[in-house]
Short mmCIF file of C-alpha atoms in Angstrom, two decimals:
data_model
loop_
_atom_site.label_atom_id
_atom_site.label_comp_id
_atom_site.label_asym_id
_atom_site.label_seq_id
_atom_site.Cartn_x
_atom_site.Cartn_y
_atom_site.Cartn_z
CA MET A 342 0.12 -0.02 -0.01
CA HIS A 343 1.20 3.60 -0.79
CA PRO A 344 0.17 6.87 0.78
CA TRP A 345 -0.68 10.09 -1.09
CA PRO A 346 2.80 11.71 -2.06
CA THR A 347 3.69 14.52 0.15
CA GLN A 348 5.20 16.17 -2.98
CA ILE A 349 1.70 16.33 -4.62
CA THR A 350 -1.13 18.86 -3.85
CA LYS A 351 -3.86 16.74 -2.24
CA PRO A 352 -7.46 17.15 -3.43
CA VAL A 353 -10.56 16.11 -1.47
CA LEU A 354 -10.53 12.26 -1.28
CA PRO A 355 -13.34 9.93 0.02
CA THR A 356 -13.50 9.19 3.67
CA ILE A 357 -15.31 6.42 5.59
CA PRO A 358 -16.66 6.33 9.32
CA GLN A 359 -15.35 3.98 11.76
CA LEU A 360 -18.22 1.37 12.04
CA GLU A 361 -18.40 -1.88 13.76
CA GLN A 362 -20.11 -3.57 10.75
CA ILE A 363 -17.00 -2.85 8.62
CA PRO A 364 -14.14 -5.28 9.11
CA ALA A 365 -11.05 -4.41 11.08
CA SER A 366 -8.86 -5.69 8.26
CA TYR A 367 -10.17 -2.70 6.12
CA TYR A 368 -9.02 -0.09 8.60
CA ARG A 369 -5.65 -1.72 9.13
CA LEU A 370 -5.03 -1.62 5.34
CA VAL A 371 -5.84 2.05 4.91
CA HIS A 372 -3.73 2.87 7.91
CA ARG A 373 -0.72 1.80 5.71
CA GLY A 374 -1.89 3.58 2.67
CA ILE A 375 -4.56 4.31 0.09
CA PHE A 376 -3.12 3.15 -3.28
CA ALA A 377 -2.78 -0.66 -3.98
CA ASP A 378 -0.43 -2.39 -6.58
CA ARG A 379 -3.32 -4.68 -7.22
CA TYR A 380 -6.24 -2.68 -8.22
CA PHE A 381 -8.16 -4.17 -11.20
CA LEU A 382 -11.23 -6.05 -10.37
CA PRO A 383 -12.53 -8.54 -13.11
CA THR A 384 -16.31 -8.41 -13.36
CA ALA A 385 -18.83 -10.92 -15.07
CA GLU A 386 -20.08 -8.07 -17.26
CA PRO A 387 -18.66 -5.04 -18.93
CA THR A 388 -18.31 -1.74 -17.01
CA SER A 389 -18.16 1.67 -18.30
CA GLU A 390 -14.35 1.52 -17.90
CA ALA A 391 -13.69 -1.71 -19.58
CA PRO A 392 -15.21 -4.81 -21.06
CA ASP A 393 -13.89 -7.15 -18.37
CA GLY A 394 -13.57 -5.21 -15.02
CA VAL A 395 -13.06 -1.91 -13.24
CA SER A 396 -10.32 -0.16 -11.26
CA LEU A 397 -10.34 0.70 -7.63
CA HIS A 398 -8.00 3.84 -7.55
CA ALA A 399 -7.97 4.81 -3.89
CA LEU A 400 -9.36 3.55 -0.53
CA ALA A 401 -11.35 5.95 1.72
CA THR A 402 -9.57 6.87 4.93
CA VAL A 403 -11.13 7.40 8.25
CA GLY A 404 -13.42 10.41 8.49
CA PRO A 405 -17.02 11.52 7.68
CA ARG A 406 -19.13 9.32 5.40
CA LEU A 407 -19.02 10.28 1.76
CA THR A 408 -21.92 12.05 0.31
CA ALA A 409 -23.34 9.85 -2.43
CA PRO A 410 -26.52 9.28 -4.17
CA LEU A 411 -26.92 5.79 -2.53
CA PRO A 412 -29.11 4.19 0.19
CA ASP A 413 -28.00 4.64 3.71
CA HIS A 414 -26.94 0.91 4.10
CA LEU A 415 -24.40 1.20 1.19
CA VAL A 416 -21.24 2.83 2.77
CA PRO A 417 -18.63 3.78 0.09
CA PHE A 418 -14.91 2.93 0.61
CA GLY A 419 -13.92 3.89 -2.99
CA GLN A 420 -15.23 6.59 -5.49
CA ASP A 421 -14.15 7.97 -8.66
CA GLY A 422 -16.65 10.10 -10.56
CA ALA A 423 -20.02 8.11 -10.74
CA ARG A 424 -18.31 4.76 -9.83
CA TYR A 425 -18.51 3.64 -6.24
CA PHE A 426 -17.19 0.55 -4.26
CA VAL A 427 -19.36 0.09 -1.25
CA PHE A 428 -20.01 -2.04 1.87
CA ASP A 429 -23.53 -3.28 2.04
CA LEU A 430 -24.47 -3.39 5.61
CA ASN A 431 -27.63 -5.19 5.00
CA ALA A 432 -25.68 -8.10 3.86
CA GLY A 433 -22.94 -8.47 6.30
CA ALA A 434 -20.81 -5.83 4.72
CA ALA A 435 -20.76 -7.67 1.44
CA VAL A 436 -18.90 -5.63 -1.29
CA ARG A 437 -20.67 -4.09 -4.13
CA TYR A 438 -19.71 -2.10 -7.20
CA ILE A 439 -22.09 0.55 -8.29
CA ASP A 440 -21.95 3.11 -11.23
CA THR A 441 -24.78 5.62 -10.91
CA GLU A 442 -24.27 6.95 -14.38
CA VAL A 443 -25.11 3.79 -16.09
CA ASP A 444 -27.32 2.35 -13.29
CA GLN A 445 -25.11 -0.74 -12.86
CA TRP A 446 -25.23 -2.61 -9.57
CA LEU A 447 -22.95 -5.57 -9.03
CA THR A 448 -22.38 -7.70 -5.83
CA ILE A 449 -18.66 -8.46 -6.06
CA ALA A 450 -17.75 -10.56 -2.76
CA PRO A 451 -19.41 -11.76 0.35
CA THR A 452 -16.55 -10.15 2.52
CA PHE A 453 -13.98 -7.42 2.02
CA ASP A 454 -11.23 -9.93 2.32
CA ASP A 455 -12.76 -12.04 -0.49
CA PHE A 456 -12.90 -8.84 -2.50
CA TRP A 457 -9.24 -8.05 -1.80
CA THR A 458 -7.99 -11.40 -3.05
CA GLN A 459 -9.86 -10.86 -6.52
CA LEU A 460 -7.87 -7.59 -7.32
CA GLN A 461 -5.23 -7.97 -9.99
CA HIS A 462 -2.23 -5.87 -11.08
CA ARG A 463 -2.48 -4.29 -14.64
CA LYS A 464 0.19 -2.05 -16.39
CA PRO A 465 -1.06 1.51 -15.95
CA ILE A 466 -2.39 3.33 -18.92
CA PHE A 467 -2.11 7.04 -18.89
CA ALA A 468 -5.20 8.16 -21.00
CA GLU A 469 -6.46 11.45 -21.72
CA GLY A 470 -9.30 12.56 -19.44
CA MET A 471 -8.47 10.24 -16.45
CA SER A 472 -9.13 11.61 -13.09
CA LYS A 473 -6.49 13.14 -10.89
CA GLN A 474 -7.12 10.29 -8.48
CA ALA A 475 -6.44 7.73 -11.19
CA PHE A 476 -3.27 9.52 -12.43
CA THR A 477 -1.97 9.78 -9.01
CA HIS A 478 -2.59 6.15 -8.34
CA PHE A 479 -0.87 4.99 -11.53
CA ALA A 480 2.12 7.45 -11.10
CA VAL A 481 2.70 6.20 -7.56
CA ILE A 482 2.74 2.52 -8.52
CA ALA A 483 4.53 3.14 -11.67
CA ALA A 484 7.44 0.75 -12.70
CA PRO A 485 10.47 2.43 -14.32
CA SER A 486 9.08 1.77 -17.81
CA ASP A 487 5.82 3.66 -16.73
CA VAL A 488 7.63 6.96 -15.76
CA GLU A 489 8.08 8.31 -19.10
CA PRO A 490 4.35 7.96 -20.28
CA ALA A 491 3.24 9.29 -16.81
CA LEU A 492 5.53 12.56 -17.25
CA GLU A 493 4.49 12.91 -20.78
CA TYR A 494 0.76 12.83 -19.78
CA ALA A 495 1.67 15.35 -16.87
CA ARG A 496 3.27 17.76 -19.44
CA GLU A 497 0.42 17.59 -21.91
CA PHE A 498 -2.60 17.72 -19.65
CA LEU A 499 -1.58 19.02 -16.23
CA PRO A 500 -0.96 22.59 -15.11
CA LEU A 501 2.80 23.45 -15.07
CA LYS A 502 2.79 23.60 -11.36
CA ASP A 503 1.39 19.98 -11.11
CA CYS A 504 3.81 18.75 -13.67
CA LEU A 505 6.77 20.20 -11.70
CA GLU A 506 5.42 18.46 -8.59
CA TRP A 507 5.49 15.19 -10.34
CA LEU A 508 9.07 15.76 -11.56
CA LEU A 509 10.13 16.35 -7.91
CA PHE A 510 8.37 13.28 -7.02
CA PHE A 511 10.26 11.06 -9.34
CA ALA A 512 13.46 12.97 -8.75
CA GLN A 513 13.25 11.87 -5.09
CA GLN A 514 12.63 8.15 -5.84
CA ALA A 515 15.34 5.78 -4.67
CA ASP A 516 15.20 3.98 -8.02
CA GLU A 517 17.90 5.65 -10.32
CA ALA A 518 16.05 4.49 -13.52
CA LYS A 519 13.03 6.71 -12.44
CA GLN A 520 15.31 9.54 -11.56
CA ALA A 521 17.02 9.35 -15.07
CA THR A 522 13.74 9.37 -16.77
CA ALA A 523 12.58 12.36 -14.75
CA LEU A 524 15.81 14.23 -15.50
CA ASP A 525 15.35 13.76 -19.28
CA GLU A 526 11.90 15.11 -18.92
CA TYR A 527 13.13 17.82 -16.80
CA ALA A 528 15.84 19.05 -19.31
CA PHE A 529 13.21 18.91 -21.98
CA LEU A 530 10.71 21.04 -20.00
CA ARG A 531 13.39 23.55 -19.37
CA ARG A 532 13.86 23.88 -23.05
CA LEU A 533 10.18 23.97 -23.78
CA GLN A 534 9.08 26.32 -21.07
CA ARG A 535 12.18 28.19 -20.19
CA GLU A 536 10.30 31.60 -20.08
CA HIS A 537 7.76 30.24 -17.56
CA LEU A 538 10.31 28.74 -15.17
CA SER A 539 11.64 31.06 -12.57
CA ARG A 540 14.39 30.14 -10.27
CA ASP A 541 12.14 29.94 -7.32
CA LEU A 542 9.72 27.68 -9.12
CA VAL A 543 12.49 25.18 -10.01
CA GLN A 544 14.85 25.41 -7.09
CA PRO A 545 13.40 22.38 -5.39
CA LEU A 546 13.88 20.46 -8.40
CA ASP A 547 17.46 21.60 -8.94
CA ASP A 548 18.26 20.73 -5.30
CA ALA A 549 16.64 17.30 -5.67
CA PHE A 550 18.50 16.54 -8.94
CA SER A 551 21.86 17.93 -7.56
CA ASP A 552 21.80 15.22 -4.95
CA SER A 553 21.31 12.55 -7.56
CA ALA A 554 24.09 10.35 -8.87
CA VAL A 555 22.37 10.14 -12.27
CA ALA A 556 22.34 13.96 -12.66
CA ALA A 557 25.73 14.94 -11.42
CA ASP A 558 27.31 15.21 -14.89
CA PHE A 559 24.30 16.93 -16.38
CA PHE A 560 24.20 19.64 -13.83
CA LYS A 561 27.95 20.20 -14.12
CA HIS A 562 27.49 21.17 -17.84
CA GLN A 563 23.91 22.48 -18.05
CA VAL A 564 22.52 24.26 -15.03
CA SER A 565 24.74 27.23 -15.06
CA ASN A 566 23.21 28.10 -18.48
CA TRP A 567 19.69 27.90 -17.48
CA TYR A 568 19.53 31.26 -15.72
#
């Protein structure tokens, strides 16, 4: 499990109350983080996301109940747009998937633990129009080969400030392959957006990269020419 990255501005995310009917295993899980490496749920019928299943992008942390157009006995623990994963308190906290936009109501598993074992990992796809929650999830769990498409998406579809936040996130990863991809993207962005990048805006990135072994030679020859 992975928490929300400290480098990334946090939006309002779903929360769930602490209820006796909901298994303790759920609350132990979200205490560790909200993003899972296994996130794709195969379904017996197509969903609005895919012909063979749907993604759970983030788990709700403890807090007020999420306001949702659902009956009171259905308590959401995941929500992205009109798609909800819920505990059905009338059925012993069975897990259901609901898409209110297309009126799809599926019972997925009799317990949360059964539901959790069904989830699979799939290679992230950074598609135009994806939610911030979905993008953050995929970027956080990205393998080194996923970093380049993640940063290309950020450059094309996110505000510059958000793009720089993600560069900082990857610059501070322990994986040098991720650092190197982020450095390449940073150098490209410096050329592309030079007139929009003040020293104050990029100083955290310069500091992060200057401490990286993969960037030492690059900074020796390039940084002095950036200002």
